[in-house]
Tab-separated table of C-alpha atoms in Angstrom:
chain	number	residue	atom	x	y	z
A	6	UNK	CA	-10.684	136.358	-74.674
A	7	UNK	CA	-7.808	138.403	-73.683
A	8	UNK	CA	-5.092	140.843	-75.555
A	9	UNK	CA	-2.015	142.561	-74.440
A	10	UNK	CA	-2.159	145.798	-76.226
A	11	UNK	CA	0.640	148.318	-77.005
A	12	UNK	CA	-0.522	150.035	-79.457
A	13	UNK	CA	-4.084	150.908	-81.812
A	14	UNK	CA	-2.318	148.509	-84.248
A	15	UNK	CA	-3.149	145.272	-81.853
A	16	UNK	CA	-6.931	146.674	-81.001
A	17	UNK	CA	-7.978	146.972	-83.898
A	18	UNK	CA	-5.834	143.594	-84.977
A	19	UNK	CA	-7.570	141.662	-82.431
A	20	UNK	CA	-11.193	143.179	-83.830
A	21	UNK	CA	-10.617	141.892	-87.729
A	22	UNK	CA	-9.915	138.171	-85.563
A	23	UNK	CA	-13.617	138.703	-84.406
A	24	UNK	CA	-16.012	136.639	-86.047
A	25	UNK	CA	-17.945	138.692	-88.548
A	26	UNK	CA	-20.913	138.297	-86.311
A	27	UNK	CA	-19.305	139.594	-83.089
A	28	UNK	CA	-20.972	142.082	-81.033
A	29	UNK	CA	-19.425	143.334	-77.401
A	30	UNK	CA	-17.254	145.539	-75.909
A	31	UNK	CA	-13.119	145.627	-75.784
A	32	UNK	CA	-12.601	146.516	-72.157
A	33	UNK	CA	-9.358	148.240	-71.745
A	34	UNK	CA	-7.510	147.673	-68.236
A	35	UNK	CA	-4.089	149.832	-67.429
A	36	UNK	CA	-1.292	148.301	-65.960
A	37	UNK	CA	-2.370	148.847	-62.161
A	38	UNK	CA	-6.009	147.500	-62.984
A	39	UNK	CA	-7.538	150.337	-63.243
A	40	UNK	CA	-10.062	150.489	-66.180
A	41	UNK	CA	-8.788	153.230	-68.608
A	42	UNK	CA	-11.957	153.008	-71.563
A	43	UNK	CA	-13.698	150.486	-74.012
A	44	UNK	CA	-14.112	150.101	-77.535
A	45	UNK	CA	-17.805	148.891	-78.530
A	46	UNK	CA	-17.781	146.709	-81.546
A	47	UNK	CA	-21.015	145.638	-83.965
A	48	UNK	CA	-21.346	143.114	-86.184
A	49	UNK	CA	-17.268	142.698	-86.373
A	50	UNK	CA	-17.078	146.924	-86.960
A	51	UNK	CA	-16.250	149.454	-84.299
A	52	UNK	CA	-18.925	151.621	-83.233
A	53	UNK	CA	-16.684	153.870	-81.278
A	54	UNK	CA	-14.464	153.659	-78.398
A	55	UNK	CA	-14.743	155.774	-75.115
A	56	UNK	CA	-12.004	156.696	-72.619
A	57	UNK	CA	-11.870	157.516	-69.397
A	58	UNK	CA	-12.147	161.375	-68.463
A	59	UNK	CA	-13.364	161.889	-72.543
A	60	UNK	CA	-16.950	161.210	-71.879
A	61	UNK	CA	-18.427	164.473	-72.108
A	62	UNK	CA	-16.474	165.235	-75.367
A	63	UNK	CA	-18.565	163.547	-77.412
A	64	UNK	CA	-21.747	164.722	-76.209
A	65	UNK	CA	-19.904	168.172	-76.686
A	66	UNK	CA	-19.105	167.443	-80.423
A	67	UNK	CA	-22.744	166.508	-80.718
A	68	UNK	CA	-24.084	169.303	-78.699
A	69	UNK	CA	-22.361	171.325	-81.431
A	70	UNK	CA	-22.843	169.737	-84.458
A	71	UNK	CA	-26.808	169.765	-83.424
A	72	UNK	CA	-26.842	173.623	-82.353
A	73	UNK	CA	-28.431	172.436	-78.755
A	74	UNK	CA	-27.498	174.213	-75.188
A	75	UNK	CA	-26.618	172.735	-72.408
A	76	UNK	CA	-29.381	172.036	-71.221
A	77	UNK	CA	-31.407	170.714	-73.881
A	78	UNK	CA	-28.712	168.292	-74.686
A	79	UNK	CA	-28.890	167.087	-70.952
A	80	UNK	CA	-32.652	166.383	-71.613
A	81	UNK	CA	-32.320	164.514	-74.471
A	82	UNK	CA	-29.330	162.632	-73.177
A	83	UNK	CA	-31.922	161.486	-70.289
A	84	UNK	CA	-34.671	160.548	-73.204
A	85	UNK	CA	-32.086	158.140	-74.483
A	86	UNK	CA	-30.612	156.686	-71.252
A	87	UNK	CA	-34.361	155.935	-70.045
A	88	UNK	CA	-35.429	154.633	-73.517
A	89	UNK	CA	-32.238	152.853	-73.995
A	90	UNK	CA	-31.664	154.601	-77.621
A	91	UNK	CA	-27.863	155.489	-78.744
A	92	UNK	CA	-27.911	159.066	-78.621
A	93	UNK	CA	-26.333	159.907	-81.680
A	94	UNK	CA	-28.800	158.042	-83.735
A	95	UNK	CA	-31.735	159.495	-81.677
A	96	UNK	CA	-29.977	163.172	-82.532
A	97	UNK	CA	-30.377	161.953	-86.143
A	98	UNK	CA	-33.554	160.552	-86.227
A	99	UNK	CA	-34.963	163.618	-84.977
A	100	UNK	CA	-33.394	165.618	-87.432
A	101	UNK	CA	-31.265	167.923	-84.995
A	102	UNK	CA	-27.567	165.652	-86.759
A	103	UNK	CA	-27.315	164.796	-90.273
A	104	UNK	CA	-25.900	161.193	-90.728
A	105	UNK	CA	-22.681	162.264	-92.401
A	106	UNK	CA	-21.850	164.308	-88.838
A	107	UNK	CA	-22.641	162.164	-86.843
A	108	UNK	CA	-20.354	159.690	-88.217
A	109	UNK	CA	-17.929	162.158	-88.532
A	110	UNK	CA	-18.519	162.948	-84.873
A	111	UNK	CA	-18.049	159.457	-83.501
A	112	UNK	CA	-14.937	158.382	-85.835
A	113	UNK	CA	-13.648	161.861	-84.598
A	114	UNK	CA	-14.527	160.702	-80.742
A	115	UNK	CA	-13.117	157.022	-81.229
A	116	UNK	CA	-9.551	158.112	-82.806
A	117	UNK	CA	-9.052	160.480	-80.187
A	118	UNK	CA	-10.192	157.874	-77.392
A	119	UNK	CA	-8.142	155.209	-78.925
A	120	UNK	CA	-5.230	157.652	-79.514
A	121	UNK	CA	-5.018	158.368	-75.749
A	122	UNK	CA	-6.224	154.761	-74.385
A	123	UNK	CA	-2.486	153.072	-76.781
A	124	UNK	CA	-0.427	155.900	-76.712
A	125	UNK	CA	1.384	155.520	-73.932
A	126	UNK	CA	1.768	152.015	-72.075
A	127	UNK	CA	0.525	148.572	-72.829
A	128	UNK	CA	-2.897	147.803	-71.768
A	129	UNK	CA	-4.632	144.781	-70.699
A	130	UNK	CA	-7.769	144.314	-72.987
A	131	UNK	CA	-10.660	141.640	-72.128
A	132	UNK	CA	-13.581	140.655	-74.929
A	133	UNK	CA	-17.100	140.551	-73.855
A	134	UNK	CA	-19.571	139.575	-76.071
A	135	UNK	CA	-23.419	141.006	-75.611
A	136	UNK	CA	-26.575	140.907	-77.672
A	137	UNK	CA	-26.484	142.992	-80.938
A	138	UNK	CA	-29.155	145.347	-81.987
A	139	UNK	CA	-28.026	148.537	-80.289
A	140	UNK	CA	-26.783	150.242	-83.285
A	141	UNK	CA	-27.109	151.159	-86.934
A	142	UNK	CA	-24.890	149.646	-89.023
A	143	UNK	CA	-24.387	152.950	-91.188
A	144	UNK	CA	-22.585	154.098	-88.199
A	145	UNK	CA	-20.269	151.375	-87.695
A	146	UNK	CA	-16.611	151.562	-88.791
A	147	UNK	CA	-13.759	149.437	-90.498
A	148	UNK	CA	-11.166	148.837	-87.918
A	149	UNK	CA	-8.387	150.262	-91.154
A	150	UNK	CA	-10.464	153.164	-91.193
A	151	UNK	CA	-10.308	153.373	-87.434
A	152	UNK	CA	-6.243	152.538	-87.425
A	153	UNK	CA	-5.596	155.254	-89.969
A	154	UNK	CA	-7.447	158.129	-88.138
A	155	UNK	CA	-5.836	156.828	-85.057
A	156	UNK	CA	-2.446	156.830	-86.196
A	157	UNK	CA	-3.106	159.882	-88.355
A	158	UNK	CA	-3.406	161.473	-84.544
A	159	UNK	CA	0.730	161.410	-84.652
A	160	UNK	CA	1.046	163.192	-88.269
A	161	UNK	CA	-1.895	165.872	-88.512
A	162	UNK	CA	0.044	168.474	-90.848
A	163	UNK	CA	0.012	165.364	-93.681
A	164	UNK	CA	-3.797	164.240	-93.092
A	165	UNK	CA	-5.125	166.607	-95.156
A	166	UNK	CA	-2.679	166.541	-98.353
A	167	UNK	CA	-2.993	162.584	-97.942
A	168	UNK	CA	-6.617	162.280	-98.085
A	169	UNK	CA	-6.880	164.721	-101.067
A	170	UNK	CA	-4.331	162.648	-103.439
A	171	UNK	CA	-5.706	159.566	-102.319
A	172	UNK	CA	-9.184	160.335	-103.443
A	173	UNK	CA	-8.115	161.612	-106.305
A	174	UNK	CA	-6.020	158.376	-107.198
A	175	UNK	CA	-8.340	155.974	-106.369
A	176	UNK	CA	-12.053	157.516	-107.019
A	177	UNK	CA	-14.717	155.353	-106.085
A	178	UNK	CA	-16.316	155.867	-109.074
A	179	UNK	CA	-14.000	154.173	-110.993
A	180	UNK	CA	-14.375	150.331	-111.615
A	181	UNK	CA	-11.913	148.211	-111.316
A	182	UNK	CA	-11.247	145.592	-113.704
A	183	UNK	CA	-10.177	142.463	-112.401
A	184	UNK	CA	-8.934	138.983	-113.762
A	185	UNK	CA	-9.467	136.000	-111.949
A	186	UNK	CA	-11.745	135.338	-108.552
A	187	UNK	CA	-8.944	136.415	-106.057
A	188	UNK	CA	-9.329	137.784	-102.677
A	189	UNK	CA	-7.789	140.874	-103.983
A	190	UNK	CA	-9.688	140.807	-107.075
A	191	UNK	CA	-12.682	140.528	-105.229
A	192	UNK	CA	-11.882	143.567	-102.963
A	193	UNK	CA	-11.960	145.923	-105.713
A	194	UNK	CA	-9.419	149.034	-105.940
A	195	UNK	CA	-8.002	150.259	-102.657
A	196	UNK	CA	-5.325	152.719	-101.594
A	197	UNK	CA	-3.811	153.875	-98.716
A	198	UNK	CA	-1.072	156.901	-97.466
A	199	UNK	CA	1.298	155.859	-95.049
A	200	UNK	CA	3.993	158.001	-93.388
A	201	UNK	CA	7.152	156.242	-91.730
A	202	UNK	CA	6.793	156.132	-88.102
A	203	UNK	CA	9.541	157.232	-85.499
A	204	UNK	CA	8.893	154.341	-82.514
A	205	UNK	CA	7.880	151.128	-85.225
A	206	UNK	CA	9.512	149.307	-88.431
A	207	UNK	CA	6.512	149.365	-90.370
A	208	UNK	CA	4.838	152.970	-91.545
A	209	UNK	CA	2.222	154.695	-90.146
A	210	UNK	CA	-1.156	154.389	-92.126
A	211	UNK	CA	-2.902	157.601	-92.345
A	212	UNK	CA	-5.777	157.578	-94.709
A	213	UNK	CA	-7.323	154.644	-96.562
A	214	UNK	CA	-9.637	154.295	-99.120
A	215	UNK	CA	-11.860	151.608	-100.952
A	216	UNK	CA	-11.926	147.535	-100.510
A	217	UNK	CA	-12.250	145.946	-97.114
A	218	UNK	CA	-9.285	146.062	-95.936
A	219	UNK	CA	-7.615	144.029	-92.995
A	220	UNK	CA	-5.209	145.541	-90.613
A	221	UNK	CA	-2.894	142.819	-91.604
A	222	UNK	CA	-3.105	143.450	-95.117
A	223	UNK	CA	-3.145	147.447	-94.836
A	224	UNK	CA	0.343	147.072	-93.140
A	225	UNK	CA	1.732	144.664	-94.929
A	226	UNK	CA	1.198	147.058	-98.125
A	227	UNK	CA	2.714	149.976	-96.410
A	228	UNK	CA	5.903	147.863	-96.171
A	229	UNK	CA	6.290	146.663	-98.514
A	230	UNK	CA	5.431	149.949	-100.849
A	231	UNK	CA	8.438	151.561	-98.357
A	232	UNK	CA	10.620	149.209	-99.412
A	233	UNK	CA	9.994	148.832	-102.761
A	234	UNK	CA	10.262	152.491	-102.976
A	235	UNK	CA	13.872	152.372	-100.770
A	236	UNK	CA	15.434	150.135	-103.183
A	237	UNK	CA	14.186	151.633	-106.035
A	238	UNK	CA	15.274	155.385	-105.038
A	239	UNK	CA	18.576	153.848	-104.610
A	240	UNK	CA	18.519	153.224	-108.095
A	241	UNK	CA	16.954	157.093	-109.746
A	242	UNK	CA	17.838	160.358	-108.800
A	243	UNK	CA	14.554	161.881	-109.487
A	244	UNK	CA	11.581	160.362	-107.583
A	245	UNK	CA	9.487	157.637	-108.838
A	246	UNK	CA	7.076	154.992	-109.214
A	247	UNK	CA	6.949	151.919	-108.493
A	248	UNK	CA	4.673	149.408	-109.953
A	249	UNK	CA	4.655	145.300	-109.810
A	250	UNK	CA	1.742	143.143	-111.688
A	251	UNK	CA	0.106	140.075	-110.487
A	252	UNK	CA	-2.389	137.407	-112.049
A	253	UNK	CA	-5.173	139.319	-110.381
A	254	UNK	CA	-4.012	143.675	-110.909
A	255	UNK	CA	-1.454	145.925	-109.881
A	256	UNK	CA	0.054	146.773	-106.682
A	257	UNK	CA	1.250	150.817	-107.681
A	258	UNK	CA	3.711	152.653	-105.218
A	259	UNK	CA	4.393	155.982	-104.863
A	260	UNK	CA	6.139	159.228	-102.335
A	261	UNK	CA	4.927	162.702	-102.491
A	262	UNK	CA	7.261	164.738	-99.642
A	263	UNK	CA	7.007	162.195	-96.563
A	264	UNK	CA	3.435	160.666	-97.424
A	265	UNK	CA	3.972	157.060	-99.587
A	266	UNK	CA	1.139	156.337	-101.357
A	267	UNK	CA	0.288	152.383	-102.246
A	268	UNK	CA	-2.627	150.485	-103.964
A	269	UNK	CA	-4.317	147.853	-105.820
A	270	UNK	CA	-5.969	148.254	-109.235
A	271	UNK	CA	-6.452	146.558	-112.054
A	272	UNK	CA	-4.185	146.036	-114.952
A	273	UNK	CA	-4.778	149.550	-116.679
A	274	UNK	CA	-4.661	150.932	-112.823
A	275	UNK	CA	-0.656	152.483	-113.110
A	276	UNK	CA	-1.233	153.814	-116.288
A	277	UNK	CA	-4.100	155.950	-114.834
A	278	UNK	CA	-2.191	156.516	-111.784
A	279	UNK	CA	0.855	157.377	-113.831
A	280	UNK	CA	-1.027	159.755	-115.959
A	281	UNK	CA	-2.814	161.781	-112.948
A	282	UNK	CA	0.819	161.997	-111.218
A	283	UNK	CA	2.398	163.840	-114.674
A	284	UNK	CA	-0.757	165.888	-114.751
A	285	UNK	CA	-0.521	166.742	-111.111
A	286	UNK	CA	3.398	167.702	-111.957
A	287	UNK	CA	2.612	169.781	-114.580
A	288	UNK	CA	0.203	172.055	-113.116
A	289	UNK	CA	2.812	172.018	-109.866
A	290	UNK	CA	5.563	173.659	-112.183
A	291	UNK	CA	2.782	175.402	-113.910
A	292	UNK	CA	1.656	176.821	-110.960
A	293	UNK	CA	5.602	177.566	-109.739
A	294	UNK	CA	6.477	179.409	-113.488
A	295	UNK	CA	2.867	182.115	-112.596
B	28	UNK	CA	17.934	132.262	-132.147
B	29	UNK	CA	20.260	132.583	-128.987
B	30	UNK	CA	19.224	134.895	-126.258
B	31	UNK	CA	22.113	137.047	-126.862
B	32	UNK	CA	21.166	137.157	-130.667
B	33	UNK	CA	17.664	138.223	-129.339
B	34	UNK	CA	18.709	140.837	-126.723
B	35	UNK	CA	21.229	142.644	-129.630
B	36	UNK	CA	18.359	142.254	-132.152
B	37	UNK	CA	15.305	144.024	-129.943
B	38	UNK	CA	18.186	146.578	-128.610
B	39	UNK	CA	18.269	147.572	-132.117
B	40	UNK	CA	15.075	147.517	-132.867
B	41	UNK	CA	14.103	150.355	-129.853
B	42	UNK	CA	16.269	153.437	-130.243
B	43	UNK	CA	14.888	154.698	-126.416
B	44	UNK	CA	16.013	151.390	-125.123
B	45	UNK	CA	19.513	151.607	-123.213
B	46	UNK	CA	20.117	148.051	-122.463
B	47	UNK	CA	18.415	144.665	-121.655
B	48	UNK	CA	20.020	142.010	-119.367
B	49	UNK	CA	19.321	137.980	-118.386
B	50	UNK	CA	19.407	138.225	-114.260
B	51	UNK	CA	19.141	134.858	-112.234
B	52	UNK	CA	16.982	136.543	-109.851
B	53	UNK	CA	17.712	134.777	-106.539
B	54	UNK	CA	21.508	135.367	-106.750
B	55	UNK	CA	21.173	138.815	-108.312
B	56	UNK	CA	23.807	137.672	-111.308
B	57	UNK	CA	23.728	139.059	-114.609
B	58	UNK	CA	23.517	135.518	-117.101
B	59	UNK	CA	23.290	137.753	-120.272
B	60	UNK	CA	23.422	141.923	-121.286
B	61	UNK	CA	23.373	144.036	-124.241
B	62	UNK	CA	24.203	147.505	-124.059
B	63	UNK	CA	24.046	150.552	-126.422
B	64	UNK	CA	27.402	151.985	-126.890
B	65	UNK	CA	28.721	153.567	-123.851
B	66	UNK	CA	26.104	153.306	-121.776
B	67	UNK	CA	26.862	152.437	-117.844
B	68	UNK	CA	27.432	149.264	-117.163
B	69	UNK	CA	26.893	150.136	-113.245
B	70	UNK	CA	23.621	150.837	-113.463
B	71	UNK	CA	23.172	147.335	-115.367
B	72	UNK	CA	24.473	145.732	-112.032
B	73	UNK	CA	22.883	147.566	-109.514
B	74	UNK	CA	19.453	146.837	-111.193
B	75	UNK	CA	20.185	143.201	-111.461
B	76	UNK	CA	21.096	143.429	-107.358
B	77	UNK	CA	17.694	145.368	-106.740
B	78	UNK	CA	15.809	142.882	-109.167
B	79	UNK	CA	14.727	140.031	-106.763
B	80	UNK	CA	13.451	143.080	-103.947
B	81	UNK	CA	11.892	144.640	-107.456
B	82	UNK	CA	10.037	141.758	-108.582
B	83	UNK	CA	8.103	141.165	-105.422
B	84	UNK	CA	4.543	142.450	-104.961
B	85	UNK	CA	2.814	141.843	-101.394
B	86	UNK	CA	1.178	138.694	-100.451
B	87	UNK	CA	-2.057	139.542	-98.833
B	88	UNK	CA	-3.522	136.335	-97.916
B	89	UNK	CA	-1.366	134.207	-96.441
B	90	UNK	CA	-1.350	133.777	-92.504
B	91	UNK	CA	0.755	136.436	-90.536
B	92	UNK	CA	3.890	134.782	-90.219
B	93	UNK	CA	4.898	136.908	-86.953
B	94	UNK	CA	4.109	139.837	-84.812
B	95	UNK	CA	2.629	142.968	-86.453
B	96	UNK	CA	5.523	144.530	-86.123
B	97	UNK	CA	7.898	142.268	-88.012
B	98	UNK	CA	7.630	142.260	-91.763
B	99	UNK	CA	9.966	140.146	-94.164
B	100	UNK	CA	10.145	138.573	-97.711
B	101	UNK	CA	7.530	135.696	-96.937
B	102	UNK	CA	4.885	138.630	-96.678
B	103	UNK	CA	5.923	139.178	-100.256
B	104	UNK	CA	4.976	136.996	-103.141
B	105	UNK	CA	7.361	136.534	-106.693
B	106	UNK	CA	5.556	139.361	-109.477
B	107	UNK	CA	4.878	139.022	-112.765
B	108	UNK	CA	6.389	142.681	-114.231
B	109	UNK	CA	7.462	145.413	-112.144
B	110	UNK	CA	8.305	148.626	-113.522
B	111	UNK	CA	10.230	151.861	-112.260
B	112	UNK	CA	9.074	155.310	-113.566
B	113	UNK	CA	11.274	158.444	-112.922
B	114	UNK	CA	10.984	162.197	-114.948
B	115	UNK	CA	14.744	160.503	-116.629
B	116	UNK	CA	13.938	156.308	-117.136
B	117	UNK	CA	12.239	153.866	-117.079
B	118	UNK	CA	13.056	150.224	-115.587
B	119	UNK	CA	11.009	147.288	-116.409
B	120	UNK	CA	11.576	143.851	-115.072
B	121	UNK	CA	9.725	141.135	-116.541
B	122	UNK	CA	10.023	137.338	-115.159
B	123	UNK	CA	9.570	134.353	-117.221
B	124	UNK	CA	6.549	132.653	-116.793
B	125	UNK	CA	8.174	129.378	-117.440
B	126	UNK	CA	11.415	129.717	-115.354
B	127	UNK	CA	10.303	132.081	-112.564
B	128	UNK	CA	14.092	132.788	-111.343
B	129	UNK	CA	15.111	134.663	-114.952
B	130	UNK	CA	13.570	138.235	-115.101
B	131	UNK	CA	14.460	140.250	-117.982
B	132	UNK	CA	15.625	144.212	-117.272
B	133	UNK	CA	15.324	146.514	-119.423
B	134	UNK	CA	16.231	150.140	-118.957
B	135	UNK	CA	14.670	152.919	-121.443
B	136	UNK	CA	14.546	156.818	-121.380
B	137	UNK	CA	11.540	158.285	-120.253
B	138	UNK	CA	10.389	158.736	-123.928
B	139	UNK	CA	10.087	155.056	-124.291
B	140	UNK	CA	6.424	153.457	-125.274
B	141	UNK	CA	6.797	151.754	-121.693
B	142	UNK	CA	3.706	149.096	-123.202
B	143	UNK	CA	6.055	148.088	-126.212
B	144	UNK	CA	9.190	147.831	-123.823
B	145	UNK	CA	7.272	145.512	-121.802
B	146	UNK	CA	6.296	143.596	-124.810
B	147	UNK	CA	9.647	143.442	-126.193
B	148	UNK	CA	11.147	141.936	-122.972
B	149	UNK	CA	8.280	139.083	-122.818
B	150	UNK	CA	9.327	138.370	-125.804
B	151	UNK	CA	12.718	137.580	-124.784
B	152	UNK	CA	11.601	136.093	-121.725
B	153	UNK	CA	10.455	133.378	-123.048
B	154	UNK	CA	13.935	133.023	-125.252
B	155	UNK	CA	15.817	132.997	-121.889
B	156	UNK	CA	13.581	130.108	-120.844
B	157	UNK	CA	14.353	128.650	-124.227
B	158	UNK	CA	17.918	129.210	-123.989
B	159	UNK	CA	17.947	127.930	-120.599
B	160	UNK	CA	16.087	124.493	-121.672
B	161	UNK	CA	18.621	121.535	-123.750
């Protein structure tokens, strides 16, 4: 199988067409044939994707997030290529990584990689399946979760502020209560921050949260929670929100400074939302009157 | 009981409520309004223009209709209610279950019991449906 690529959007597209099974590598080809990087996937989620001339930053980010020299990092990095062991998981089977840095380590390793393997031209991409097995799946990611660091690469003062209000709004503690047996039903509450992109009609996403979300489905509710928003600006002078119920929940839509902020709940979902917003807006103004 | 009858009656009946209006949603025309004394009849208009973009929520499951980067209303499916919070309003669109191009706007201040508003204008949803049927 083959992909023209021009952006993260259609790499990690073509992944969520991937069986749920699939297990290979995404072999990335620039426009003069050479081979510019790869992105491994397991089990239909990207284990991490590696570009060429970035190789020894993730054994760096390791190196560092396991307190090892040079040196002994080289010697365990020959352990794992003779035994055949990812060394990431090998760092945290031994103890030396704890699991939550080493994922943090290798989402931080793939956005970056995929970042500078799409920014800049179209690539050539090529599919090749191989035998499964190699790696844990607790270390796998969601290609949206993958997209949204990616793109995040292009809007890093907002990353922060957006991942703060979206846990906050959609807490993964809180259960959502669904009518009906719908695919969106069934996926649970999700949310997402999007930020409007300078080179493509639909926003940016930046940070999602919850369900198991599609890249199709991830951009199709950034726009339409842009333009939902759009028309209904048009209509208030203050800023608002935006809310429209279906059989299943509530899609909920809503801009703090450039970030727009969209999700799925249940019925009671914008009420909640509403209600953390006014709270949030009252110790804003709170805040502003000390 | 008439539509009209209806709209004047629950316009009454809700001092926070501003006005209420009948839109045929796929031409954006206003079939029926009430509106409290000098209140703006612009605004009545402009919401019955945004009404069909309003009443859309996003359809998720259907097959991508074009490339990623396109993006248009058959991504988008018909909602049930849609509402519009602001520090000022409120604007709450519902559409009748039985005639799905009649929504029912209703515009509040922010005061307004936004669950009985919604109520209200179900109510007369189903009266434009009525009205609507010999």
């Amino acid at each position: 199988m083959k992909l023209v690529a021009s952006s993260a959007i259609d790499v990690c597209h073509f992944v969520d067409g991937l069986t749920g099974d699939a297990t290979g590598e995404l072999s990335l080809v620039a426009h003069g044939g050479e081979r510019t990087g790869s992105v491994f996937v397991e089990n239909g989620r990207i284990c991490w994707a590696a570009a060429r001339g970035f190789a020894r930053r993730l054994g760096d980010l390791l190196a560092s997030s396991a307190k090892l020299d040079k040196v002994a990092m080289e010697s365990l990095y020959a352990t794992c290529q003779r035994e055949r062991l990812p060394l990431g998981e090998h760092l945290v089977n031994e103890g030396l990584v704890s699991p939550a840095a080493l994922r943090a380590a290798l989402l931080e390793h793939s956005t970056v990689s995929l970042h500078h393997l799409c920014g800049h031209s179209t690539v050539q991409a090529e599919w090749r399946a191989r035998r499964s097995g190699a790696y844990s799946s607790r270390f796998t990611f969601s290609t949206t979760e993958v997209l949204a660091r990616t793109l995040a690469e292009g809007h890093r003062p907002l990353v922060e502020r957006a991942a703060v209000e979206l846990a906050e709004s959609f807490p993964e503690s809180f259960p959502g209560s669904f009518a009906g047996s719908s695919k969106d039903g069934e996926l649970g509450e999700y949310g997402a921050a999007f930020v409007r992109s300078a080179s493509r009609s639909m926003p940016d996403p930046i940070a999602v949260r919850g369900g198991h979300l599609t890249v199709e489905r991830l951009l199709r509710l950034g726009t339409w929670a842009t333009s939902a928003l759009d028309v209904a600006s048009a209509l208030h002078e203050h800023s608002v929100f935006f809310t429209a119920s279906v059989a299943e929940g509530a899609f909920s839509a809503w801009r703090t400074g450039a970030i727009v902020f969209a999700g799925f709940t249940g019925a009671r979902g914008p009420a909640r939302l509403l209600h953390r917003r006014a709270k949030a807006r009252r110790a804003e103004s709170h805040h502003g009157d000390l | 009981m008439g539509l009209q009858r209806a709209m004047a009656d629950a316009l009454e009946a809700q001092p926070e409520v501003d006005f209420i209006a009948c839109v045929d949603l796929p031409s954006g025309r206003v079939l029926a309004a009430e509106a409290k004394h000098g209140r703006s009849c612009d605004t009545l208009a402009l919401l019955a223009m945004a009404s069909s973009q309003l009443c859309l929520a996003p359809a998720l499951d259907g097959p991508l209709g074009g490339p990623l980067e396109g993006g248009d209303d058959s991504e988008a499916r018909l909602a049930r209610e849609a509402l519009v919070v602001s520090s000022a309003c409120v604007h709450a669109f519902v559409v009748s279950a039985r005639a799905k191009h009649l929504a029912i706007v209703g515009a509040a201040n922010a005061q307004a019991n936004v669950a009985l508003l919604l109520a209200l204008l179900r109510c007369l949803a189903d009266a434009a449906y009525d009205a609507e049927t010999p």
